[in-house]
Amino acid sequence: MKRAIILYLATLIVMVPLDFLFLGVLAKDFFKAQVGPALGDVNIVPAAIFYLLYPVGMVIFVSYAAGSDWQHTLLYGALFGLFCYATFDLTALALLKGWTWPATLVDIAWGTFATATSATLGLLIANAIQRQA
């Protein structure tokens, strides 16, 4: 249980700033240009639920599935991110007016990268913490 909590917190600490940097700075203008009408003000409650819940999925379906091997964590993280972000983006493309293919492809690529990176760095941080304990 202690390992799960350390993995969760380490993954969360990597993922949130990484995603905020991408969405809030690096890709902000891109997404505004691509899907501006579909974007509204951020609803903080669902956003907070996502950021608290998604790392749970990473720990269960990536970190535990991969064991303590960072290469497998990187691969499983990329796959988990691909499937999760593709589920959202392809559904948005199918159902939301104004959602675009470029936004879909960029967001799926981002989700693949961000999930792989967050899960892997979370694992490495957790391993380092547990070695010192």
PDB file of C-alpha atoms in Angstrom:
ATOM      1  CA  MET A   1       0.000   0.000   0.000  1.00  0.00           C
ATOM      2  CA  LYS A   2       2.863   2.369   0.814  1.00  0.00           C
ATOM      3  CA  ARG A   3       4.404   1.781  -2.629  1.00  0.00           C
ATOM      4  CA  ALA A   4       1.094   2.531  -4.327  1.00  0.00           C
ATOM      5  CA  ILE A   5       0.792   5.850  -2.504  1.00  0.00           C
ATOM      6  CA  ILE A   6       4.372   6.831  -3.340  1.00  0.00           C
ATOM      7  CA  LEU A   7       3.863   5.860  -7.007  1.00  0.00           C
ATOM      8  CA  TYR A   8       0.593   7.805  -7.132  1.00  0.00           C
ATOM      9  CA  LEU A   9       2.027  10.970  -5.596  1.00  0.00           C
ATOM     10  CA  ALA A  10       5.197  10.860  -7.692  1.00  0.00           C
ATOM     11  CA  THR A  11       3.190  10.338 -10.887  1.00  0.00           C
ATOM     12  CA  LEU A  12       0.745  13.111  -9.964  1.00  0.00           C
ATOM     13  CA  ILE A  13       3.574  15.537  -9.181  1.00  0.00           C
ATOM     14  CA  VAL A  14       5.084  14.928 -12.627  1.00  0.00           C
ATOM     15  CA  MET A  15       1.859  14.854 -14.621  1.00  0.00           C
ATOM     16  CA  VAL A  16       0.054  17.978 -13.426  1.00  0.00           C
ATOM     17  CA  PRO A  17       2.785  20.566 -14.113  1.00  0.00           C
ATOM     18  CA  LEU A  18       3.711  18.842 -17.382  1.00  0.00           C
ATOM     19  CA  ASP A  19       0.111  18.953 -18.615  1.00  0.00           C
ATOM     20  CA  PHE A  20      -0.430  22.528 -17.415  1.00  0.00           C
ATOM     21  CA  LEU A  21       2.725  23.619 -19.245  1.00  0.00           C
ATOM     22  CA  PHE A  22       1.542  22.029 -22.476  1.00  0.00           C
ATOM     23  CA  LEU A  23      -2.119  23.025 -22.353  1.00  0.00           C
ATOM     24  CA  GLY A  24      -1.688  26.386 -20.686  1.00  0.00           C
ATOM     25  CA  VAL A  25       1.401  27.643 -22.519  1.00  0.00           C
ATOM     26  CA  LEU A  26       2.851  25.579 -25.359  1.00  0.00           C
ATOM     27  CA  ALA A  27      -0.326  24.457 -27.132  1.00  0.00           C
ATOM     28  CA  LYS A  28      -2.806  27.036 -25.876  1.00  0.00           C
ATOM     29  CA  ASP A  29      -2.918  29.068 -29.089  1.00  0.00           C
ATOM     30  CA  PHE A  30      -2.988  25.934 -31.239  1.00  0.00           C
ATOM     31  CA  PHE A  31      -6.048  24.512 -29.502  1.00  0.00           C
ATOM     32  CA  LYS A  32      -7.745  27.892 -29.430  1.00  0.00           C
ATOM     33  CA  ALA A  33      -7.255  28.197 -33.210  1.00  0.00           C
ATOM     34  CA  GLN A  34      -8.349  24.600 -33.863  1.00  0.00           C
ATOM     35  CA  VAL A  35     -11.326  24.151 -31.562  1.00  0.00           C
ATOM     36  CA  GLY A  36     -11.896  27.574 -30.036  1.00  0.00           C
ATOM     37  CA  PRO A  37     -15.702  27.487 -30.253  1.00  0.00           C
ATOM     38  CA  ALA A  38     -15.762  24.085 -28.512  1.00  0.00           C
ATOM     39  CA  LEU A  39     -13.660  25.404 -25.638  1.00  0.00           C
ATOM     40  CA  GLY A  40     -15.208  27.178 -22.703  1.00  0.00           C
ATOM     41  CA  ASP A  41     -13.955  28.289 -19.340  1.00  0.00           C
ATOM     42  CA  VAL A  42     -12.334  25.494 -17.370  1.00  0.00           C
ATOM     43  CA  ASN A  43     -14.788  23.824 -15.027  1.00  0.00           C
ATOM     44  CA  ILE A  44     -12.515  23.230 -12.064  1.00  0.00           C
ATOM     45  CA  VAL A  45     -14.368  20.325 -10.417  1.00  0.00           C
ATOM     46  CA  PRO A  46     -14.268  17.894 -13.372  1.00  0.00           C
ATOM     47  CA  ALA A  47     -10.696  19.021 -14.130  1.00  0.00           C
ATOM     48  CA  ALA A  48      -9.614  18.300 -10.553  1.00  0.00           C
ATOM     49  CA  ILE A  49     -11.355  14.913 -10.628  1.00  0.00           C
ATOM     50  CA  PHE A  50      -9.511  14.036 -13.845  1.00  0.00           C
ATOM     51  CA  TYR A  51      -6.118  15.062 -12.448  1.00  0.00           C
ATOM     52  CA  LEU A  52      -6.709  13.068  -9.266  1.00  0.00           C
ATOM     53  CA  LEU A  53      -8.149  10.013 -11.038  1.00  0.00           C
ATOM     54  CA  TYR A  54      -5.946   9.606 -14.118  1.00  0.00           C
ATOM     55  CA  PRO A  55      -2.752   8.896 -12.098  1.00  0.00           C
ATOM     56  CA  VAL A  56      -4.678   6.140 -10.280  1.00  0.00           C
ATOM     57  CA  GLY A  57      -5.186   4.518 -13.678  1.00  0.00           C
ATOM     58  CA  MET A  58      -1.517   4.981 -14.480  1.00  0.00           C
ATOM     59  CA  VAL A  59      -0.472   3.276 -11.248  1.00  0.00           C
ATOM     60  CA  ILE A  60      -2.878   0.362 -11.683  1.00  0.00           C
ATOM     61  CA  PHE A  61      -2.618  -0.237 -15.428  1.00  0.00           C
ATOM     62  CA  VAL A  62       0.929   0.969 -16.109  1.00  0.00           C
ATOM     63  CA  SER A  63       3.195   0.948 -13.051  1.00  0.00           C
ATOM     64  CA  TYR A  64       1.929  -2.301 -11.529  1.00  0.00           C
ATOM     65  CA  ALA A  65       1.626  -3.998 -14.906  1.00  0.00           C
ATOM     66  CA  ALA A  66       5.198  -3.048 -15.802  1.00  0.00           C
ATOM     67  CA  GLY A  67       6.741  -3.881 -12.438  1.00  0.00           C
ATOM     68  CA  SER A  68       9.767  -1.791 -11.552  1.00  0.00           C
ATOM     69  CA  ASP A  69      11.239  -1.828 -15.048  1.00  0.00           C
ATOM     70  CA  TRP A  70      11.283   1.702 -16.481  1.00  0.00           C
ATOM     71  CA  GLN A  71      11.401   0.508 -20.106  1.00  0.00           C
ATOM     72  CA  HIS A  72       8.179  -1.463 -19.704  1.00  0.00           C
ATOM     73  CA  THR A  73       6.647   1.446 -17.809  1.00  0.00           C
ATOM     74  CA  LEU A  74       7.495   3.756 -20.699  1.00  0.00           C
ATOM     75  CA  LEU A  75       5.893   1.361 -23.206  1.00  0.00           C
ATOM     76  CA  TYR A  76       2.780   0.638 -21.109  1.00  0.00           C
ATOM     77  CA  GLY A  77       2.445   4.338 -20.302  1.00  0.00           C
ATOM     78  CA  ALA A  78       2.543   5.232 -23.984  1.00  0.00           C
ATOM     79  CA  LEU A  79      -0.086   2.603 -24.777  1.00  0.00           C
ATOM     80  CA  PHE A  80      -2.339   3.629 -21.876  1.00  0.00           C
ATOM     81  CA  GLY A  81      -2.064   7.283 -22.912  1.00  0.00           C
ATOM     82  CA  LEU A  82      -2.753   6.420 -26.539  1.00  0.00           C
ATOM     83  CA  PHE A  83      -5.903   4.447 -25.699  1.00  0.00           C
ATOM     84  CA  CYS A  84      -7.237   6.931 -23.134  1.00  0.00           C
ATOM     85  CA  TYR A  85      -6.626  10.064 -25.180  1.00  0.00           C
ATOM     86  CA  ALA A  86      -7.812   8.412 -28.404  1.00  0.00           C
ATOM     87  CA  THR A  87     -11.047   7.455 -26.658  1.00  0.00           C
ATOM     88  CA  PHE A  88     -11.701  11.079 -25.724  1.00  0.00           C
ATOM     89  CA  ASP A  89     -10.459  12.722 -28.896  1.00  0.00           C
ATOM     90  CA  LEU A  90     -12.104  10.389 -31.379  1.00  0.00           C
ATOM     91  CA  THR A  91     -15.379  10.658 -29.451  1.00  0.00           C
ATOM     92  CA  ALA A  92     -15.055  14.455 -29.492  1.00  0.00           C
ATOM     93  CA  LEU A  93     -14.325  14.356 -33.217  1.00  0.00           C
ATOM     94  CA  ALA A  94     -17.388  12.177 -33.785  1.00  0.00           C
ATOM     95  CA  LEU A  95     -19.779  14.214 -31.635  1.00  0.00           C
ATOM     96  CA  LEU A  96     -18.659  17.815 -31.172  1.00  0.00           C
ATOM     97  CA  LYS A  97     -19.132  20.441 -33.828  1.00  0.00           C
ATOM     98  CA  GLY A  98     -15.909  22.255 -34.506  1.00  0.00           C
ATOM     99  CA  TRP A  99     -13.575  19.549 -33.197  1.00  0.00           C
ATOM    100  CA  THR A 100     -10.813  19.027 -35.778  1.00  0.00           C
ATOM    101  CA  TRP A 101      -8.519  16.266 -36.969  1.00  0.00           C
ATOM    102  CA  PRO A 102      -5.380  18.328 -36.186  1.00  0.00           C
ATOM    103  CA  ALA A 103      -6.563  18.870 -32.597  1.00  0.00           C
ATOM    104  CA  THR A 104      -7.349  15.165 -32.322  1.00  0.00           C
ATOM    105  CA  LEU A 105      -3.962  14.028 -33.599  1.00  0.00           C
ATOM    106  CA  VAL A 106      -1.970  16.523 -31.520  1.00  0.00           C
ATOM    107  CA  ASP A 107      -3.881  15.686 -28.354  1.00  0.00           C
ATOM    108  CA  ILE A 108      -3.516  11.926 -28.850  1.00  0.00           C
ATOM    109  CA  ALA A 109       0.222  12.360 -29.448  1.00  0.00           C
ATOM    110  CA  TRP A 110       0.441  14.571 -26.371  1.00  0.00           C
ATOM    111  CA  GLY A 111      -1.498  12.100 -24.217  1.00  0.00           C
ATOM    112  CA  THR A 112       0.749   9.269 -25.363  1.00  0.00           C
ATOM    113  CA  PHE A 113       3.890  11.246 -24.536  1.00  0.00           C
ATOM    114  CA  ALA A 114       2.613  12.805 -21.292  1.00  0.00           C
ATOM    115  CA  THR A 115       1.342   9.522 -19.881  1.00  0.00           C
ATOM    116  CA  ALA A 116       4.512   7.620 -20.777  1.00  0.00           C
ATOM    117  CA  THR A 117       6.695  10.369 -19.336  1.00  0.00           C
ATOM    118  CA  SER A 118       4.656  10.853 -16.156  1.00  0.00           C
ATOM    119  CA  ALA A 119       4.398   7.139 -15.425  1.00  0.00           C
ATOM    120  CA  THR A 120       8.103   6.553 -16.060  1.00  0.00           C
ATOM    121  CA  LEU A 121       9.373   9.534 -14.077  1.00  0.00           C
ATOM    122  CA  GLY A 122       6.876   8.693 -11.328  1.00  0.00           C
ATOM    123  CA  LEU A 123       8.291   5.174 -11.185  1.00  0.00           C
ATOM    124  CA  LEU A 124      11.895   6.403 -11.099  1.00  0.00           C
ATOM    125  CA  ILE A 125      11.082   8.906  -8.335  1.00  0.00           C
ATOM    126  CA  ALA A 126       9.225   6.262  -6.327  1.00  0.00           C
ATOM    127  CA  ASN A 127      12.111   3.820  -6.723  1.00  0.00           C
ATOM    128  CA  ALA A 128      14.600   6.472  -5.548  1.00  0.00           C
ATOM    129  CA  ILE A 129      12.461   7.339  -2.526  1.00  0.00           C
ATOM    130  CA  GLN A 130      12.091   3.713  -1.539  1.00  0.00           C
ATOM    131  CA  ARG A 131      15.831   3.053  -1.904  1.00  0.00           C
ATOM    132  CA  GLN A 132      16.531   5.900   0.517  1.00  0.00           C
ATOM    133  CA  ALA A 133      13.944   4.718   3.036  1.00  0.00           C
TER     134      ALA A 133
END
